[in-house]
Short mmCIF file of C-alpha atoms in Angstrom, two decimals:
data_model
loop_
_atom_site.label_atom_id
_atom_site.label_comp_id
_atom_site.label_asym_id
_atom_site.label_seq_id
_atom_site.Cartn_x
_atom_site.Cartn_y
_atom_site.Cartn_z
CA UNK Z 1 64.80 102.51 95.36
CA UNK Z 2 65.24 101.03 98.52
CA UNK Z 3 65.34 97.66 97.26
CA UNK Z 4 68.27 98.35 94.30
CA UNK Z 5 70.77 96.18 96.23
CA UNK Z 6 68.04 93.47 96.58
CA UNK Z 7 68.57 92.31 92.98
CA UNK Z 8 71.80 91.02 91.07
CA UNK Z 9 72.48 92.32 87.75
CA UNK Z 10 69.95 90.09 85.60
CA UNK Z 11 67.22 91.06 88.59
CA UNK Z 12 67.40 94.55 87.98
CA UNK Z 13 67.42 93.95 83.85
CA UNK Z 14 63.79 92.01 84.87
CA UNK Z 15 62.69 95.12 86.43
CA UNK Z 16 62.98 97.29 83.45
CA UNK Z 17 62.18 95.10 80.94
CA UNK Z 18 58.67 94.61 83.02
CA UNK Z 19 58.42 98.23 83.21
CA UNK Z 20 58.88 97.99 86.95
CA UNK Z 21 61.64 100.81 86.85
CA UNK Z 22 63.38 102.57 84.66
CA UNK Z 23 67.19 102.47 83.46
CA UNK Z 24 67.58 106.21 84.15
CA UNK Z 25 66.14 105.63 87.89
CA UNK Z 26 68.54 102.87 87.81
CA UNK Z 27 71.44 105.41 87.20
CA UNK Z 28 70.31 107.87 89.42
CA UNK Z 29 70.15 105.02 92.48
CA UNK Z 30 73.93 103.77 91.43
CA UNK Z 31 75.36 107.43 90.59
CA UNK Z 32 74.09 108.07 94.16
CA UNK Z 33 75.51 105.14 96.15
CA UNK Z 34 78.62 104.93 93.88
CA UNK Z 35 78.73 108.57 95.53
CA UNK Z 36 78.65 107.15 99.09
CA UNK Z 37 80.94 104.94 98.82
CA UNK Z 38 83.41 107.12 97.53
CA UNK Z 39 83.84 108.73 100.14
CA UNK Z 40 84.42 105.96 102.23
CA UNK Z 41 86.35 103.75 100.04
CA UNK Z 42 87.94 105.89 97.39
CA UNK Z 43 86.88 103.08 94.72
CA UNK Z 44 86.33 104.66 91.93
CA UNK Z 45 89.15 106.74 89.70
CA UNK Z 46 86.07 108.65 87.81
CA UNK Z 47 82.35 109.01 87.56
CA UNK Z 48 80.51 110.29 84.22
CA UNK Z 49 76.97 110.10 84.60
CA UNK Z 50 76.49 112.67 81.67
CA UNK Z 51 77.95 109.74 79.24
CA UNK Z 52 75.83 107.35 81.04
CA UNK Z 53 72.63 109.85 79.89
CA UNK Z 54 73.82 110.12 76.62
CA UNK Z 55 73.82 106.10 76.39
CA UNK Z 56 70.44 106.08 78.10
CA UNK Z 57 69.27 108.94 74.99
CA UNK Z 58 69.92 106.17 72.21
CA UNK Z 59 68.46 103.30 73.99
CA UNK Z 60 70.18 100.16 75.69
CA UNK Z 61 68.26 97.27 73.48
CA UNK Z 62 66.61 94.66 74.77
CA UNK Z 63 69.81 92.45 75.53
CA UNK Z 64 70.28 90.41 78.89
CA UNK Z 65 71.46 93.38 80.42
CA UNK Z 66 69.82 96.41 79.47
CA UNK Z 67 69.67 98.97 81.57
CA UNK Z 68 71.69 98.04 84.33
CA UNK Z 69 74.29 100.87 85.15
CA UNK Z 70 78.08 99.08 84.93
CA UNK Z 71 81.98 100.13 85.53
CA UNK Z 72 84.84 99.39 84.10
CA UNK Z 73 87.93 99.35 85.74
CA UNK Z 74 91.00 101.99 84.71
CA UNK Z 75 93.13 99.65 83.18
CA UNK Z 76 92.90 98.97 79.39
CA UNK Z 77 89.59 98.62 78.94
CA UNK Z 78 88.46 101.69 76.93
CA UNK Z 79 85.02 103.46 76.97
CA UNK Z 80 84.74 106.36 74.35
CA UNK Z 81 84.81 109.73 76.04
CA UNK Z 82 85.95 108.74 79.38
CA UNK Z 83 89.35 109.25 81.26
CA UNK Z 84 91.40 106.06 80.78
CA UNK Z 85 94.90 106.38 82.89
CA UNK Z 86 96.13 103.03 83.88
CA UNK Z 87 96.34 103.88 87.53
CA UNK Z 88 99.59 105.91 86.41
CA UNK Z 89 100.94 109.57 86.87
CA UNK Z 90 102.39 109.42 83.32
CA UNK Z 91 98.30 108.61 82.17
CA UNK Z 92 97.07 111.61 83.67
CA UNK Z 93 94.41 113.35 81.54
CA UNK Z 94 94.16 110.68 79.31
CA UNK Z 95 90.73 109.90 77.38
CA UNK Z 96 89.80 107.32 75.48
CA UNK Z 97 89.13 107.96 71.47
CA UNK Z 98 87.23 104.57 71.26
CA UNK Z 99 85.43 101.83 72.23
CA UNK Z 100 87.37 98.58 73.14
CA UNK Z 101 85.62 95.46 71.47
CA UNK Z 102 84.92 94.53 75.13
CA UNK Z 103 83.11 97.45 76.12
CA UNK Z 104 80.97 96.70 72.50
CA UNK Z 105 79.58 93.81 73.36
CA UNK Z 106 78.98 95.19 77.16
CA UNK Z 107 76.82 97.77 75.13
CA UNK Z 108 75.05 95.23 72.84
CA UNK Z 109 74.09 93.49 76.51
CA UNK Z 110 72.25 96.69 76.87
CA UNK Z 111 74.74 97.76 80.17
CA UNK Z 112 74.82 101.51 80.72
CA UNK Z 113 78.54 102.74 81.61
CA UNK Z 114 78.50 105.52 84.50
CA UNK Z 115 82.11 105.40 86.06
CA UNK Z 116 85.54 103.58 86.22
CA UNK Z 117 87.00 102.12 89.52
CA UNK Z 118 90.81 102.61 90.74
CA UNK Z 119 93.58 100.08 89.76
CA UNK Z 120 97.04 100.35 91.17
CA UNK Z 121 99.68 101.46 88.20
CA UNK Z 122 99.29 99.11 84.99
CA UNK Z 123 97.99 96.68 87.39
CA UNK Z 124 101.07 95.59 89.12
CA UNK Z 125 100.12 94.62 92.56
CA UNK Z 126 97.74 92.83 94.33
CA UNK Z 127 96.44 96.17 96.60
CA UNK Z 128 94.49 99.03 94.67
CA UNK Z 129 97.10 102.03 95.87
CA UNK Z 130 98.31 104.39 93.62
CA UNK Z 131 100.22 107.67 93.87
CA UNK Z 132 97.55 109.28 91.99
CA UNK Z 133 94.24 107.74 93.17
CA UNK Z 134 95.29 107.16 96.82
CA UNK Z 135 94.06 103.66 98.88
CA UNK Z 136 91.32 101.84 97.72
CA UNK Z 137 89.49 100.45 101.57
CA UNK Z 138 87.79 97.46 101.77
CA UNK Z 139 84.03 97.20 103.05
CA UNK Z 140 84.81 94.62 105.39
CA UNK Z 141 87.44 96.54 107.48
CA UNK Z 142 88.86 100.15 105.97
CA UNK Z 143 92.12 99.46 107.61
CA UNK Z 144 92.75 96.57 104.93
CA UNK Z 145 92.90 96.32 101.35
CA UNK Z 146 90.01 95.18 98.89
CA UNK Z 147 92.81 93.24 96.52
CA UNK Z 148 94.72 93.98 93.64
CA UNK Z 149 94.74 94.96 90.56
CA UNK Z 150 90.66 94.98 90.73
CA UNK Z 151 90.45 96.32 94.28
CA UNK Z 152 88.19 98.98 93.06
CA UNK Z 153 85.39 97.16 91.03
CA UNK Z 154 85.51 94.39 94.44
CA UNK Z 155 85.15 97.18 96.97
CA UNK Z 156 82.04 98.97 95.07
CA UNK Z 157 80.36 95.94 94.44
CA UNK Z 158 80.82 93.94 98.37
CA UNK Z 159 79.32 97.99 99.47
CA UNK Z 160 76.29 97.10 97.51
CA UNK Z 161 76.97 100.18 94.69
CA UNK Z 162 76.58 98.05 91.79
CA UNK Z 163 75.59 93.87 91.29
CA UNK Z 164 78.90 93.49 89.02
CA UNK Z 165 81.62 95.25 87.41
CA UNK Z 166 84.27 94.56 85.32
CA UNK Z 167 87.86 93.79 86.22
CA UNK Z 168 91.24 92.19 84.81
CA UNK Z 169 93.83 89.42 86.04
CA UNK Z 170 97.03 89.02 84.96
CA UNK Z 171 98.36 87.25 88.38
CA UNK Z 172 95.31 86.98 90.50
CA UNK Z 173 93.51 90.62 89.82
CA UNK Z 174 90.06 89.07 89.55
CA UNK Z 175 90.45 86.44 91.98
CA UNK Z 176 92.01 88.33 94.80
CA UNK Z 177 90.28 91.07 95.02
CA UNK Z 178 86.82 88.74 94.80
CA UNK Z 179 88.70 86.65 97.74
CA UNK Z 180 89.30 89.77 99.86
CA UNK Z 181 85.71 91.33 99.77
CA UNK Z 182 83.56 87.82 99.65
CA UNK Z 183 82.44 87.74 95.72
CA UNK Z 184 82.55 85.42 93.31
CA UNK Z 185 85.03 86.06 90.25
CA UNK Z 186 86.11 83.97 87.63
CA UNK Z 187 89.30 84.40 85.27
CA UNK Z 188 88.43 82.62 81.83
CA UNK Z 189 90.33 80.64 80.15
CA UNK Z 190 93.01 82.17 77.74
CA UNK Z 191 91.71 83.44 74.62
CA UNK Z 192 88.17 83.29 75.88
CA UNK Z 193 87.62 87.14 75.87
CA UNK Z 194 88.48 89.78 73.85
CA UNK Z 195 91.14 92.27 74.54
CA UNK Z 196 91.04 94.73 71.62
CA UNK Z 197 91.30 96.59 68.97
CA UNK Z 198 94.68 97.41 69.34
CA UNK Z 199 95.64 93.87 70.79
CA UNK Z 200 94.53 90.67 71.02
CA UNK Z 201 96.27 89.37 74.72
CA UNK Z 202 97.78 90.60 77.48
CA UNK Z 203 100.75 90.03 78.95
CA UNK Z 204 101.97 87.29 76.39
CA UNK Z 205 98.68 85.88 77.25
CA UNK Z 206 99.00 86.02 80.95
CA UNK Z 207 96.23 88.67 81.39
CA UNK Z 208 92.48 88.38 80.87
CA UNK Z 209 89.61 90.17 81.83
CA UNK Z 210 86.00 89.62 83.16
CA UNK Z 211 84.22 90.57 86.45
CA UNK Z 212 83.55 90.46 89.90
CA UNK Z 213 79.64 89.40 90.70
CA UNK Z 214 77.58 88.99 93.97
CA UNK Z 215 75.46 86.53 91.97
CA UNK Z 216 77.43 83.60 90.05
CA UNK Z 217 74.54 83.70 87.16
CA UNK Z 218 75.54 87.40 86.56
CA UNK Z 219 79.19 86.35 85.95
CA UNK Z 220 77.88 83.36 83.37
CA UNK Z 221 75.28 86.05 81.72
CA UNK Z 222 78.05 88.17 81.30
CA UNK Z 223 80.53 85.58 79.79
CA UNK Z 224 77.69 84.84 77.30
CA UNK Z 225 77.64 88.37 75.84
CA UNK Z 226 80.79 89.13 75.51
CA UNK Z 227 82.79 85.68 74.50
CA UNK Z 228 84.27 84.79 71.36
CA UNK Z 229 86.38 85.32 68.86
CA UNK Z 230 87.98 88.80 67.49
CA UNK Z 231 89.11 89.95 64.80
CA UNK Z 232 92.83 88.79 64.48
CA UNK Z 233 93.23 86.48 67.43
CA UNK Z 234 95.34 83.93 66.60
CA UNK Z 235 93.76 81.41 69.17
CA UNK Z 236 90.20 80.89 70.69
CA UNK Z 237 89.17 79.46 73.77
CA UNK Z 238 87.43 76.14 72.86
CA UNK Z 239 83.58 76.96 72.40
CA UNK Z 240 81.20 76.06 75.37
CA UNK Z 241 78.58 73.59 74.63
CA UNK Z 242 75.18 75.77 75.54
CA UNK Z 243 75.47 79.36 77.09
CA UNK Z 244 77.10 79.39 80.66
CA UNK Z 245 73.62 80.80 82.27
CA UNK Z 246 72.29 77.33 81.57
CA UNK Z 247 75.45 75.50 83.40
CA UNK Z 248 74.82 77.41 86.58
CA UNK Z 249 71.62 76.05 87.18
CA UNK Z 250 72.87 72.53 85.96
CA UNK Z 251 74.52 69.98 88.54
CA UNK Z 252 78.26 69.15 88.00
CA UNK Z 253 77.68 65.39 88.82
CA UNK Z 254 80.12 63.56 91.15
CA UNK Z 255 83.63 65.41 90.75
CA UNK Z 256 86.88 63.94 92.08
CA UNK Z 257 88.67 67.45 93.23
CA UNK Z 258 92.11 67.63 94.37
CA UNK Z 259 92.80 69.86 97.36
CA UNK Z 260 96.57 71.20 96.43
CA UNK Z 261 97.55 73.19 99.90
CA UNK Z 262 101.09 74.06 99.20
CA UNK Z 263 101.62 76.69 96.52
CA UNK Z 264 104.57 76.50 93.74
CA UNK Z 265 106.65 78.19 95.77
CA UNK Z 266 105.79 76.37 98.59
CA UNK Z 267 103.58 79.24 100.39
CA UNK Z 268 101.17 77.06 102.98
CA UNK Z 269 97.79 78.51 104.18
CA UNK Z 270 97.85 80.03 107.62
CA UNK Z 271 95.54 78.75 109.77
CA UNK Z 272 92.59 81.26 108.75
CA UNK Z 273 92.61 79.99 104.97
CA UNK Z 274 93.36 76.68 106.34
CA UNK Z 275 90.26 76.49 107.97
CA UNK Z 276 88.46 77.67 105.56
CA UNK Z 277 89.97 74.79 102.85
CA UNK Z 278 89.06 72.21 105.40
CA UNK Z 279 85.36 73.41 105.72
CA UNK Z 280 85.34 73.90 101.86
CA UNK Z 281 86.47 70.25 101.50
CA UNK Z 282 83.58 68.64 103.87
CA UNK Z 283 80.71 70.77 102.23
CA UNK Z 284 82.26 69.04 98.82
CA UNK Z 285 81.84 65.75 100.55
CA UNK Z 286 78.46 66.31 101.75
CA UNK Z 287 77.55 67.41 98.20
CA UNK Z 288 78.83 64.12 97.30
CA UNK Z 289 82.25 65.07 95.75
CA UNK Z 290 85.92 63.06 96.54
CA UNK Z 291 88.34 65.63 97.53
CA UNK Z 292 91.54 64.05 97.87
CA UNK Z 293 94.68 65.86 99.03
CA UNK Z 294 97.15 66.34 96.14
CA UNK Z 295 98.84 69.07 93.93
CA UNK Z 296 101.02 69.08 90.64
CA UNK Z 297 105.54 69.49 91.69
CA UNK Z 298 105.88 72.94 90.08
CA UNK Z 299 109.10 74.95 89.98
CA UNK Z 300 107.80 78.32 92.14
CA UNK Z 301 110.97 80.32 91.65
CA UNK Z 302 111.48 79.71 88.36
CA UNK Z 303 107.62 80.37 87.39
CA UNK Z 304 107.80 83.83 89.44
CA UNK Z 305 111.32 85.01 87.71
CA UNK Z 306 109.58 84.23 84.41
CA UNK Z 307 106.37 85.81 85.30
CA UNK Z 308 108.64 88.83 86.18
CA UNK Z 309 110.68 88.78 83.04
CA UNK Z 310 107.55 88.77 80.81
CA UNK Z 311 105.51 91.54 82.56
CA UNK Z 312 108.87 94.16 83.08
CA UNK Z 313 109.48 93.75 79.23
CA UNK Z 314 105.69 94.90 78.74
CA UNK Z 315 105.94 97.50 80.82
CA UNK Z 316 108.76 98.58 79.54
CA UNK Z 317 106.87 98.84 76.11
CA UNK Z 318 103.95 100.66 77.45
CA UNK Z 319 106.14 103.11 78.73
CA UNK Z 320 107.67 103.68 75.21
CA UNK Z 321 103.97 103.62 73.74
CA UNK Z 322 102.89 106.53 76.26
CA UNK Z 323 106.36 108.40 75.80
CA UNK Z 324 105.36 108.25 71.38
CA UNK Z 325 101.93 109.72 72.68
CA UNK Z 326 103.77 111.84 75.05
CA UNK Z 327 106.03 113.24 72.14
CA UNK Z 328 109.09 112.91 75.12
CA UNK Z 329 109.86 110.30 77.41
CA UNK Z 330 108.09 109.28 80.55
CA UNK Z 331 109.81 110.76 83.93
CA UNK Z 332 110.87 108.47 86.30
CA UNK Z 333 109.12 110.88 88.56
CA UNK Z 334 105.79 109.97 86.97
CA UNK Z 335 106.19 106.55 87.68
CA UNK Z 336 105.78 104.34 90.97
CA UNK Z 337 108.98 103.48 92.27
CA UNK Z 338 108.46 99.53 91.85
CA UNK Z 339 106.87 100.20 88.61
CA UNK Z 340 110.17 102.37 87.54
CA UNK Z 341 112.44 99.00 88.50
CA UNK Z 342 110.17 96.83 86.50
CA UNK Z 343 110.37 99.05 83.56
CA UNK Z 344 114.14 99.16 83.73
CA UNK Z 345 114.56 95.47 84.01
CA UNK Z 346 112.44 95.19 81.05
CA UNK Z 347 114.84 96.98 79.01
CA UNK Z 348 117.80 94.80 79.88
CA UNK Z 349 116.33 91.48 79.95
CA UNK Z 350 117.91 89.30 77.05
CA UNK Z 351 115.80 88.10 74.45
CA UNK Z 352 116.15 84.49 75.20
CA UNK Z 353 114.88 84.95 78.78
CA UNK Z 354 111.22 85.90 77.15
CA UNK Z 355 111.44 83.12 74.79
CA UNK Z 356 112.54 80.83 77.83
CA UNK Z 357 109.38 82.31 79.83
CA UNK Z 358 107.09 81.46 77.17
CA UNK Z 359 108.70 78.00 76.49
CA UNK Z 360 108.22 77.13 80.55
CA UNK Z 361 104.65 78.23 80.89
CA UNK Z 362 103.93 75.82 77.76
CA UNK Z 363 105.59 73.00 79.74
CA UNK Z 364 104.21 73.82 82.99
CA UNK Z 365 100.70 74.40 81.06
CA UNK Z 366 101.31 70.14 80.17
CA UNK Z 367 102.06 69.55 83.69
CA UNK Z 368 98.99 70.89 85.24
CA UNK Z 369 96.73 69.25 82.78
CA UNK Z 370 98.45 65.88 83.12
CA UNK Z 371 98.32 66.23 86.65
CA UNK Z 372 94.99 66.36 86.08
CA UNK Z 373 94.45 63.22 83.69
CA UNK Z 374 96.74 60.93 85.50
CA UNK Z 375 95.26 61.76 88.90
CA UNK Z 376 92.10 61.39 87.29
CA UNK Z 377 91.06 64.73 89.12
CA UNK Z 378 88.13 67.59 87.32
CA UNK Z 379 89.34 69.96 88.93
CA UNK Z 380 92.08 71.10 92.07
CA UNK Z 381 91.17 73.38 95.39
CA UNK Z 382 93.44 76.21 96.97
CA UNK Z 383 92.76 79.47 99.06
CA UNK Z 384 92.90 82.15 96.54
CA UNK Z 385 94.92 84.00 99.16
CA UNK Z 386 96.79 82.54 101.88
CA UNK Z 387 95.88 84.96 104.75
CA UNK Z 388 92.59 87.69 105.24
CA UNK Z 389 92.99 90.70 103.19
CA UNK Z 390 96.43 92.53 104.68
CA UNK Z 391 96.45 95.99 106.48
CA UNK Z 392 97.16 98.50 103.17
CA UNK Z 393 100.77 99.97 102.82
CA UNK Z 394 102.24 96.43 102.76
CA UNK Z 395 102.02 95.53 98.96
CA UNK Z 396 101.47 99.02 97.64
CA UNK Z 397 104.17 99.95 94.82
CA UNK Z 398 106.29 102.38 96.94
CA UNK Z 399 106.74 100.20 99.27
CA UNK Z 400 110.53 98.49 99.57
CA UNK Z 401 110.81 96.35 97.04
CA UNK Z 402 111.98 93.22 98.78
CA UNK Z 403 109.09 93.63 101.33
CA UNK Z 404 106.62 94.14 99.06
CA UNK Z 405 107.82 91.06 97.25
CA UNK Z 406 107.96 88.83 99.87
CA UNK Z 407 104.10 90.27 101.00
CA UNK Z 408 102.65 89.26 97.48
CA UNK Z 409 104.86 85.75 97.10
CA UNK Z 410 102.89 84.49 100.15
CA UNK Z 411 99.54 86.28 99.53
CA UNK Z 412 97.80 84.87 96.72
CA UNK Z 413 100.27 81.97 95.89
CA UNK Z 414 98.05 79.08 93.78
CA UNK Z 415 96.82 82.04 91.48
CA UNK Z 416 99.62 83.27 88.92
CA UNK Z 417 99.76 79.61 87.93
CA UNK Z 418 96.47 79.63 86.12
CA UNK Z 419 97.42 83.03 83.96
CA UNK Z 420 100.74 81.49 83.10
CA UNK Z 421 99.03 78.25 81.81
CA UNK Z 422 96.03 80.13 80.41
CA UNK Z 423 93.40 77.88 82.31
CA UNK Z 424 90.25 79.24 83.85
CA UNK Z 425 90.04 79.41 87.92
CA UNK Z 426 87.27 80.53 89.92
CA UNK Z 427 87.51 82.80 93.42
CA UNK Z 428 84.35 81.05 95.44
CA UNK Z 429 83.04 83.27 98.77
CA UNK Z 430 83.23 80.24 101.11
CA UNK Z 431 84.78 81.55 104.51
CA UNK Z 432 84.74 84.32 106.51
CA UNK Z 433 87.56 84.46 109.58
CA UNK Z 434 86.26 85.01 113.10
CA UNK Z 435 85.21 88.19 113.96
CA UNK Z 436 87.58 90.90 115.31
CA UNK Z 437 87.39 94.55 117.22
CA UNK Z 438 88.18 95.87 113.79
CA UNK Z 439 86.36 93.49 111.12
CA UNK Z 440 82.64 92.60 113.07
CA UNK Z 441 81.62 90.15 110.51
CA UNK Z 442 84.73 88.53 109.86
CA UNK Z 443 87.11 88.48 107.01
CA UNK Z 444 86.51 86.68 103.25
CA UNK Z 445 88.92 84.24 101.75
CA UNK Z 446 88.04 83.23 98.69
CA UNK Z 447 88.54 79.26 97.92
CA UNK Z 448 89.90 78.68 94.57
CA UNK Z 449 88.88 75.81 92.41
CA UNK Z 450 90.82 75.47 88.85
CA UNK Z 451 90.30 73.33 85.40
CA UNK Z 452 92.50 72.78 82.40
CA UNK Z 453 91.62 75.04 79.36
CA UNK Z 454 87.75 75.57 78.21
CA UNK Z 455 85.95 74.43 81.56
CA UNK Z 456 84.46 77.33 82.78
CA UNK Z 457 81.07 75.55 82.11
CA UNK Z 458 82.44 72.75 84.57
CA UNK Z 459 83.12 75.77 86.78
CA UNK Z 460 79.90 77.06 86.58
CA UNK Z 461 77.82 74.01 87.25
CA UNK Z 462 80.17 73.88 90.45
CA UNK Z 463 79.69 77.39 91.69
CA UNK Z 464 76.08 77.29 91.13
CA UNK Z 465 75.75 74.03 93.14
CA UNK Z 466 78.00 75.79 95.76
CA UNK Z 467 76.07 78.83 95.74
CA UNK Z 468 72.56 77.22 96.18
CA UNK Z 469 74.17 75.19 99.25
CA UNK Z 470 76.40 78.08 101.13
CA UNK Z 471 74.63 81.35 100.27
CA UNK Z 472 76.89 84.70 100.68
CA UNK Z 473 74.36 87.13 98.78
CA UNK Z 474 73.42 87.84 102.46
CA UNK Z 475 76.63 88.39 104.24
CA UNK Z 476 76.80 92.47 103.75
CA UNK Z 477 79.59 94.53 105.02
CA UNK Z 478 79.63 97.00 107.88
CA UNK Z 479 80.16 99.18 104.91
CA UNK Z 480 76.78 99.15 102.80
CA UNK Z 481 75.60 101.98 100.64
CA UNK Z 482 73.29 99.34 99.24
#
């Protein structure tokens, strides 16, 4: 199939619903390339193409999706029968027992599940490195990292493996990762999709999952199948007015946008993402948009202690869930060395501190939106990161603490923001740096547009718009197993 990489997700679901090509062809052309690029950019944590036959033996239904061969990512998401280990020593040999009501409704699309792609431990970082996978490479320049947590779906699909594959943000881990390999990701709103059986949120609602696309119609398809309530979710995102594939195609009308360059904790773009903001904000204009310089007064430190406070405590509790599965405790020796510190200020964190976190994203959730309303403003523009994709070793979890700290604070600055208020926020691939001895085609950096609560279909009409005028399905990088 020489033309596989040709289609997005939705194109290649044509093909075998017109009896064009088959799913298990399909399989055999992604099993192969996801094979390539393996060995290139150590992206995926496991491949199981048996399951994927087994699938393929019951049928795949005639949903939006069937056929097309999909990955999850190794962090929560579970798929019955295959190795599930968090990125994480302590995981090893792990397998999942179920189904997570996510990868259900991936099913009921008809999408055929061949392989999982490498997450650093329990997500923690915005590089995919892990003592026990190794470093994930990105496409663009092997020397540099594909993002983090979701550095492994982002890497296999920018190398042309698969059209779109799930991933997970809790800080960024959609966005960043999309940003650093030139695809288009989207992290829905809070409550939007689901996270069970065995919980409803992530994070204290910081974390969410979805994908990384080449095509922004896959990502809306996608949303479609798998939105909606669960059973006992205490809160729903509010419900879209017609399916998201329809928005994406729609136009978003004149938007007033404000571009909001300094980060919470006052990170600036360097000149790289600079330029590409500035370039972002005249195709706006040309499209007819007002983009008027402007940003909410947030409390960075504060929001980052918080944000740390909240996701030590739950690792700290994960820990204790795999040390009960474990029947001992969890060696320190089986953790990262970041990770361990996390864990260990989870334990020791006083109760009010977590009720004090959850009390200041509330407030800070009121300040964006009224930001918003009194500035009279759809939506606001950042970089996603604040610099190209960084070499990898810098933000890795044995790193030294304080470095690796100070690398994430200033990498992708505007994004934890939009987990802590639960609002949707879209990585766009708008800008590519110059081109370098090491990275031919240039470097991506994502451009970040954000909403309040339930307007992803705002989003989408945006992207779509975006897409038709800046294309990026055609900007492939020097690595292509496509």
């Amino acid at each position: 199939m020489r033309e596989y990489a040709d289609y997005d997700g939705l194109g290649l679901a044509e093909l075998v619903r017109s009896k064009q090509v088959s799913a298990a062809e399909l399989l055999e052309a992604a099993v192969t390339r996801a094979e390539a690029a393996q060995d290139k950019l150590n992206c995926f944590s496991a491949l199981y193409p048996d399951l994927a036959k087994s699938q393929l033996e019951t049928g795949v239904g005639d949903g939006p999706f069937a056929g097309v061969p999909f990955v999850t990512k190794d962090l929560a998401v579970e798929v019955k029968g295959a190795p599930l280990t968090n990125g994480s020593v302590a995981w090893k040999g792990n397998v999942a027992q179920r189904d997570s009501v996510l990868t259900e409704r991936y099913r009921e699309a008809g999408l055929v599940f061949f392989g999982q792609t490498t997450s650093p431990e329990y997500g923690l970082t915005t590089t995919t490195e892990s003592t026990l996978y190794g470093q994930t490479r990105n496409p663009w320049d092997l020397t540099r990292t594909s993002g983090g947590s979701s550095g492994g779906a982002s890497a296999a699909v920018a190398a042309g493996v698969l059209p779109v594959a799930q991933a997970s943000d809790g800080g960024g881990s959609i966005r960043i990762p999309a940003s650093c390999t030139g695809l288009f990701g989207i992290k829905p709103s809070r409550g939007r999709v689901p996270m069970g059986p065995g919980r409803t949120e992530g994070w204290n609602g910081m974390s969410t999952v979805h994908a990384v696309s080449r095509s922004v119609r896959d990502s809306a398809a996608l949303l479609d199948a798998c939105h909606g309530r669960e059973t006992g979710s205490r809160y729903v995102a509010p419900a879209p007015e017609r399916p998201y594939l329809e928005e994406v195609s729609r136009g978003p009308g004149k938007l007033r946008i404000a571009l909001w360059k300094r980060a919470p904790n006052g990170t600036m773009p360097d000149a790289d993402a600079d330029a590409g903001l500035m370039a972002t904000a005249k195709l706006l204009a040309d499209l007819g948009h007002e983009v008027v310089e402007a940003g909410p007064e947030l409390d960075g430190e504060l929001l980052a202690k918080y944000a740390l406070f909240t996701i030590s405590a739950n690792i700290a509790a994960a820990f204790d869930d795999r040390s009960a599965m474990l029947g001992r405790p969890v060696r320190e020796d089986e953790m990262e060395p970041i990770t361990a510190s996390m864990a260990a200020l989870g334990r020791t964190v006083p109760m009010v501190e977590l009720a004090k976190a959850n009390n200041l994203f509330n407030s800070v959730a009121i300040d964006y939106e009224q930001f918003l309303i009194d500035g009279g403003f759809d939506l606001t523009l950042s970089p996603v990161t604040h610099r190209a994709p960084d070499k990898l070793g810098t933000m890795s979890l044995t790193q030294d603490g304080d470095a690796m700290g100070k690398a994430i604070a200033g990498f992708g600055a505007h994004c934890p923001l939009f987990n802590q208020t639960g609002c949707p926020a879209m990585s766009v691939p708008l800008h590519w740096t110059d081109a370098t001895e090491e990275a031919a085609g240039g470097l991506p950096i994502g451009m970040m547009f954000g909403g309040r609560l339930g307007a992803e279909s705002l989003l989408f009409r945006l992207a779509g718009q975006l897409e038709q005028a800046r294309p990026w399905a055609g900007k492939r990088p020097p690595v292509w197993v496509g």
